[in-house]
Structures are given as structure tokens and as C-alpha cells.
Short mmCIF file of C-alpha atoms in Angstrom, two decimals:
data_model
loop_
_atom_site.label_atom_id
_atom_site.label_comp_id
_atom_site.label_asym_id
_atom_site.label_seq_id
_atom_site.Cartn_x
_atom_site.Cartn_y
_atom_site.Cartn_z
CA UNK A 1 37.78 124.23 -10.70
CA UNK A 2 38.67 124.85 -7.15
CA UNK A 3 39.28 120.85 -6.60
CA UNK A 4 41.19 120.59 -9.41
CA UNK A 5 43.25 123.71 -8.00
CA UNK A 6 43.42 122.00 -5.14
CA UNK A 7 44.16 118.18 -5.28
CA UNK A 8 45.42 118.17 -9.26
CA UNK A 9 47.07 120.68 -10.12
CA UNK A 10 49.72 120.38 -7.48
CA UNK A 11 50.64 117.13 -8.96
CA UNK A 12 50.41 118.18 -12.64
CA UNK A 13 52.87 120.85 -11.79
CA UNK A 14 55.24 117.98 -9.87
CA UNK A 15 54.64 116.03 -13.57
CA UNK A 16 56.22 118.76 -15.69
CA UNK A 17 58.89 119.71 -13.34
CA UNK A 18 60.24 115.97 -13.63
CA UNK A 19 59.68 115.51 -17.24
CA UNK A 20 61.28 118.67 -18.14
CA UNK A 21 63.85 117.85 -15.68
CA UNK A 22 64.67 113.90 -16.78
CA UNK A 23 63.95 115.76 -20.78
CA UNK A 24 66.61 118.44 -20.91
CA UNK A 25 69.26 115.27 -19.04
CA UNK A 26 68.55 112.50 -21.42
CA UNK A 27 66.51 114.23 -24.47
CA UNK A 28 64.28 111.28 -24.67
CA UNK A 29 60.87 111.47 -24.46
CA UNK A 30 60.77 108.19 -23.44
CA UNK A 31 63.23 108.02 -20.56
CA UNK A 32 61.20 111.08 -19.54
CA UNK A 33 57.81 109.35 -19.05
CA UNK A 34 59.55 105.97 -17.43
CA UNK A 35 61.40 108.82 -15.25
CA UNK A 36 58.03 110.44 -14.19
CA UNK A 37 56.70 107.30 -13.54
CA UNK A 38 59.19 106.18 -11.17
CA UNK A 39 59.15 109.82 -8.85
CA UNK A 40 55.58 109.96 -9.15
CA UNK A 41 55.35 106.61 -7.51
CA UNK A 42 57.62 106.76 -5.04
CA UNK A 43 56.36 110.29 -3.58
CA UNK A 44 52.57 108.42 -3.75
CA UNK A 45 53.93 105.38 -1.88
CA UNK A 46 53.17 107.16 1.77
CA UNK A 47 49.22 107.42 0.61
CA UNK A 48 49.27 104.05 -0.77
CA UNK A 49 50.61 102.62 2.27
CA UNK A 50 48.21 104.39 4.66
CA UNK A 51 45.41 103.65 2.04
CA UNK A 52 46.25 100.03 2.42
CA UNK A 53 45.97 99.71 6.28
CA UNK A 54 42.90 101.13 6.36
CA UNK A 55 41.99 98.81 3.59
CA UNK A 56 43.37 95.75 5.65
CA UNK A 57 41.55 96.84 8.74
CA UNK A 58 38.34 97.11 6.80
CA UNK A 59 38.31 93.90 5.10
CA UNK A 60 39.02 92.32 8.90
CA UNK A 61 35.46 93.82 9.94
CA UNK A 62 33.43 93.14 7.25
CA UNK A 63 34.97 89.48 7.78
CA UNK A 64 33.84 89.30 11.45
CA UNK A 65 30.52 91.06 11.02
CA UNK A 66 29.32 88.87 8.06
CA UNK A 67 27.97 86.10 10.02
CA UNK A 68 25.73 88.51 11.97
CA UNK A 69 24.36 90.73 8.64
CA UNK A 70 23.80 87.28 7.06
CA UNK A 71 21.50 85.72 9.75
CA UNK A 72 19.43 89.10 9.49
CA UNK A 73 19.08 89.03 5.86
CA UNK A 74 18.13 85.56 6.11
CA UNK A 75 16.00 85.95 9.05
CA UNK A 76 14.37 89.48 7.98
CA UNK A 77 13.10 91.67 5.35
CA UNK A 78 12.06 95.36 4.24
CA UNK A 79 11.94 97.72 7.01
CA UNK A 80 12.49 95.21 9.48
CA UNK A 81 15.84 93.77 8.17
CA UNK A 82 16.87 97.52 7.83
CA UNK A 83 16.25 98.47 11.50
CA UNK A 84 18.19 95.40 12.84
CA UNK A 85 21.16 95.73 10.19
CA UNK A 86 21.19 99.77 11.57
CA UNK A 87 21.23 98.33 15.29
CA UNK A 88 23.77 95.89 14.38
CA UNK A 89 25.97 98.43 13.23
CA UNK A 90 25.71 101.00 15.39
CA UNK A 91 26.30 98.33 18.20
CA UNK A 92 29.60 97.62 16.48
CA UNK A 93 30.52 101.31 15.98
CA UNK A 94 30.15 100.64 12.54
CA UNK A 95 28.62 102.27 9.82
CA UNK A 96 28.78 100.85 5.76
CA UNK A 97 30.00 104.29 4.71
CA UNK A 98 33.29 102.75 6.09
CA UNK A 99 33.14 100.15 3.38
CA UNK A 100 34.36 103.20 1.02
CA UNK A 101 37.78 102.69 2.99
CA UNK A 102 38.25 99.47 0.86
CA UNK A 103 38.46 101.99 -2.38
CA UNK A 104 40.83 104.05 -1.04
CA UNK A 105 44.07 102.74 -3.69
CA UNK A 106 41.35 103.34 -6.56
CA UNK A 107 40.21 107.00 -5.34
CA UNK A 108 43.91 107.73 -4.63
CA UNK A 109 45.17 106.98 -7.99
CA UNK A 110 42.13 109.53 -9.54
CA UNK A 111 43.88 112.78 -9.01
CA UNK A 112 47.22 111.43 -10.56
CA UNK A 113 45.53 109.56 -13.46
CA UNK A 114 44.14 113.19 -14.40
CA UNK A 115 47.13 115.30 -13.52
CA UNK A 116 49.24 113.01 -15.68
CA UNK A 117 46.03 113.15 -18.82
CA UNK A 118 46.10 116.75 -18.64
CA UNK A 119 49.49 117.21 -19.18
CA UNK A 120 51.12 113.92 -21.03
CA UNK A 121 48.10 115.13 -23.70
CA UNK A 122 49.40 118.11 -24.34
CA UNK A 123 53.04 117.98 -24.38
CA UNK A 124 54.36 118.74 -27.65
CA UNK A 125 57.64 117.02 -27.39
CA UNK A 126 55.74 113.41 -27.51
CA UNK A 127 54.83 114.48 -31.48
CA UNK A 128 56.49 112.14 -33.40
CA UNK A 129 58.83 110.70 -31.12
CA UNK A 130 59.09 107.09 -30.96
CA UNK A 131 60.04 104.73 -28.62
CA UNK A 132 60.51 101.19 -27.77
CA UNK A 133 58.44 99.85 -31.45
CA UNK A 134 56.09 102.85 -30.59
CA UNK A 135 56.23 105.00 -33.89
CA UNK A 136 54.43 107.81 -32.32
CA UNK A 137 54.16 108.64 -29.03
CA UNK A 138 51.89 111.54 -29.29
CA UNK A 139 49.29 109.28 -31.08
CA UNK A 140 47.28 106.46 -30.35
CA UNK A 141 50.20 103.17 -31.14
CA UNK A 142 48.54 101.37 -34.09
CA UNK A 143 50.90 98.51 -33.77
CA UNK A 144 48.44 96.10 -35.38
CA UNK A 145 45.83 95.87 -37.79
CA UNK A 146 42.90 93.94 -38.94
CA UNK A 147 42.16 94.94 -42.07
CA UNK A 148 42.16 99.01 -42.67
CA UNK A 149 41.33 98.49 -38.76
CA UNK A 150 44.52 99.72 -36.66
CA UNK A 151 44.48 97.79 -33.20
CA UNK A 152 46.21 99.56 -30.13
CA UNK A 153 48.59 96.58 -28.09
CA UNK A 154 49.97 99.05 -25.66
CA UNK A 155 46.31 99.46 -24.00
CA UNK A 156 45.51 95.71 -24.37
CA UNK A 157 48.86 95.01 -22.74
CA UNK A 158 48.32 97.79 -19.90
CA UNK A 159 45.02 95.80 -19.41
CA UNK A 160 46.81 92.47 -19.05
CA UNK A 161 49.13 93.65 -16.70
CA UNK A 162 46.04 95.20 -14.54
CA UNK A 163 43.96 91.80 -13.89
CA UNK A 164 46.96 90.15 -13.60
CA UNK A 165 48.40 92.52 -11.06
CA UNK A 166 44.53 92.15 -9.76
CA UNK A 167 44.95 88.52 -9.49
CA UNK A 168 47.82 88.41 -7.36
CA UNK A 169 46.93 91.31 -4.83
CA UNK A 170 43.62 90.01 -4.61
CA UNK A 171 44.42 86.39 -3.70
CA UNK A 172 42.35 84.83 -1.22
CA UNK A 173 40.66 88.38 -1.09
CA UNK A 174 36.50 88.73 -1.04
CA UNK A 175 34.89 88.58 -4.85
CA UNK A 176 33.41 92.20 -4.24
CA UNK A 177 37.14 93.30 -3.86
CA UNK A 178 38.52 91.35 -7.13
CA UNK A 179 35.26 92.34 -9.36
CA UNK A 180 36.06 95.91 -8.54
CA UNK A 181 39.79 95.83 -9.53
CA UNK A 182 39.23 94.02 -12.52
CA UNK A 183 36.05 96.68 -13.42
CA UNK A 184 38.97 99.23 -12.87
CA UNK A 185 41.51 97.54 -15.50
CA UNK A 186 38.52 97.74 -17.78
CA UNK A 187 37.41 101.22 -17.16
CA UNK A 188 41.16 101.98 -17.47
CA UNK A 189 40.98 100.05 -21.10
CA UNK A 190 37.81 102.03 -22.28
CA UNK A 191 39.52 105.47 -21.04
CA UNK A 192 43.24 104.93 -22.85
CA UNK A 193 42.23 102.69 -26.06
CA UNK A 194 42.63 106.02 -28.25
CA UNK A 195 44.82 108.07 -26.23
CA UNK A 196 47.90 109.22 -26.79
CA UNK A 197 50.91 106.09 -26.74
CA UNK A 198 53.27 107.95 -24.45
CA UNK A 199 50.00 108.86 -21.90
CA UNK A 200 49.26 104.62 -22.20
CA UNK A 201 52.94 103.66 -21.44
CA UNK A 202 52.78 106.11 -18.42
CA UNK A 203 49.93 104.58 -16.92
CA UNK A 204 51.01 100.95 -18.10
CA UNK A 205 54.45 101.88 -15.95
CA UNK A 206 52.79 102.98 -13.02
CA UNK A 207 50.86 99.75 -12.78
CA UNK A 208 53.98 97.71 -13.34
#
């Protein structure tokens, strides 16, 4: 509770303000969440430009200390390998906690992923309203089915957008640092399937 007090809340609040604000100008729930989107993004772009220097500079370490790890591993094993790879490290003034640095964008979108669940879920304005094709955006879209089974596109096209967003900022990048963005577009996927339409076209915004 206190975190939440203290690092979502904030934003949540910042989330209202602007949809009630861009709401009572255009009264259109869907201008509303594309207005969110944009402010939201724009007042995160400081922290996702400091997130991805540090990012840059860890990726340029990892680079220069792989030679050295790899002739350990290949050289050593057990508690051996582990006492050299330490040395190594420390020797380099670094430690692999660092490597968290290169998950900084992901960890710094958690906060406003929630703030913007919390409240997008229970706003009662997105009842019925539709939007762009959407019939509803307070329910899940339903734009397709197979059968008596309704099939969600705005997830599935929130998805594509992710690896292919992934593709392109990862280019020439490490695997480790693809697999994980493209894990995120999936965890993303599993998360939004069923929520809400206008919550999904949020999100799928903020990644555009």
C-alpha cells in the first residue's frame, strides 16, 4: 500500500486529471484516452531518456567484458569459475546487479501500466461508448469470431505493434535484450486479452 501511495498513485491522479480535462473539452471518450496517452508520454519522456543512457552504457560493458567471462567459463567450473568471475568483476568495478540497468524502460513503464489499469477499469464513462469500430469501450472488443468464440484484434494488434517496435529498437542489439522485449509484448498480450477495449487502445497508443 505504501508503494502504491507512493510511486502509483501520483500518476493515477495525473491520469484522471487529463481525462476529465480532454472529457469535459471534446466529450469523447476516445479523444480522452488518445489525449492521456499523449501527456502521459511526454511527462515520462525525461525517465525514458535517462533510463536509456544507462541502458546504452550498460550494454557497452557487458560488450567489452564478454571476452574475459567467456574464457573463464570455458576455462573453469563450480566454485572455481565463481571466484574468478567475482575477481573479474570486482577488478572492473563491476558487479551483475548492474545488468538490471538494461531493464530500466520495462520497470519504468510498471507504475504507469498500473496507474492507468486501476483507473481506465473503472471509469464509467467508457460503458458503452464506442470508438473507432470499437462497439464498447468498457468491454473486452470482440471484433471477431470463430464460431460462438469472440476473438479480441485490438490486443493481437497491440502485440504486433510491440515485437515490431521490438524489432527495430533492438536491431543489431544482444539476443538476451530482444528475447526480453518480445517476452514483454507477450506478457503484455496475456495481461490485456480480456480487458477492457478503451484500457487496450491506451496501452496500444503508448507503444505507438
Amino acid at each position: 500500500m505504501i508503494l502504491y501511495n507512493i510511486f502509483i498513485y501520483p500518476i493515477e491522479l495525473l491520469v484522471e486529471f487529463f481525462f476529465v480535462f480532454f472529457y469535459e473539452s471534446f466529450e469523447n471518450v476516445g479523444i480522452s484516452i488518445i489525449g492521456i496517452s499523449v501527456v502521459i508520454n511526454m511527462l515520462a519522456l525525461p525517465l525514458y531518456h535517462t533510463a536509456e543512457l544507462l541502458q546504452r552504457k550498460e550494454r557497452e560493458v557487458r560488450l567489452n567484458l564478454a571476452p574475459g567471462v567467456q574464457r573463464i567459463k570455458q576455462a573453469f567450473t563450480g566454485d572455481e569459475q565463481y571466484m574468478l568471475l567475482t575477481t573479474f568483476y570486482r577488478q572492473r568495478s563491476y558487479h551483475p546487479v548492474y545488468a538490471l540497468r538494461s531493464s530500466l524502460s520495462l520497470l519504468i513503464q510498471v507504475p504507469f501500466f498500473i496507474a492507468a489499469y486501476h483507473f481506465l477499469s473503472h471509469v464509467p464513462q467508457l460503458q458503452g461508448e464506442s470508438f473507432l469500430g470499437i462497439p464498447d469501450l468498457g468491454k473486452p472488443d470482440g471484433l471477431l469470431s470463430l464460431g460462438s468464440f469472440p476473438v479480441h484484434l485490438l490486443p493481437l494488434l497491440m502485440t504486433l505493434i510491440n515485437v515490431i517496435a521490438g524489432a527495430i529498437y533492438t536491431k543489431g542489439l544482444p539476443l538476451r535484450d530482444k528475447l526480453q522485449l518480445y517476452a514483454m509484448a507477450l506478457l503484455f498480450l496475456v495481461l490485456l486479452y480480456g480487458s477492457p477495449s478503451g484500457l487496450v487502445l491506451y496501452w496500444t497508443l503508448n507503444n505507438l
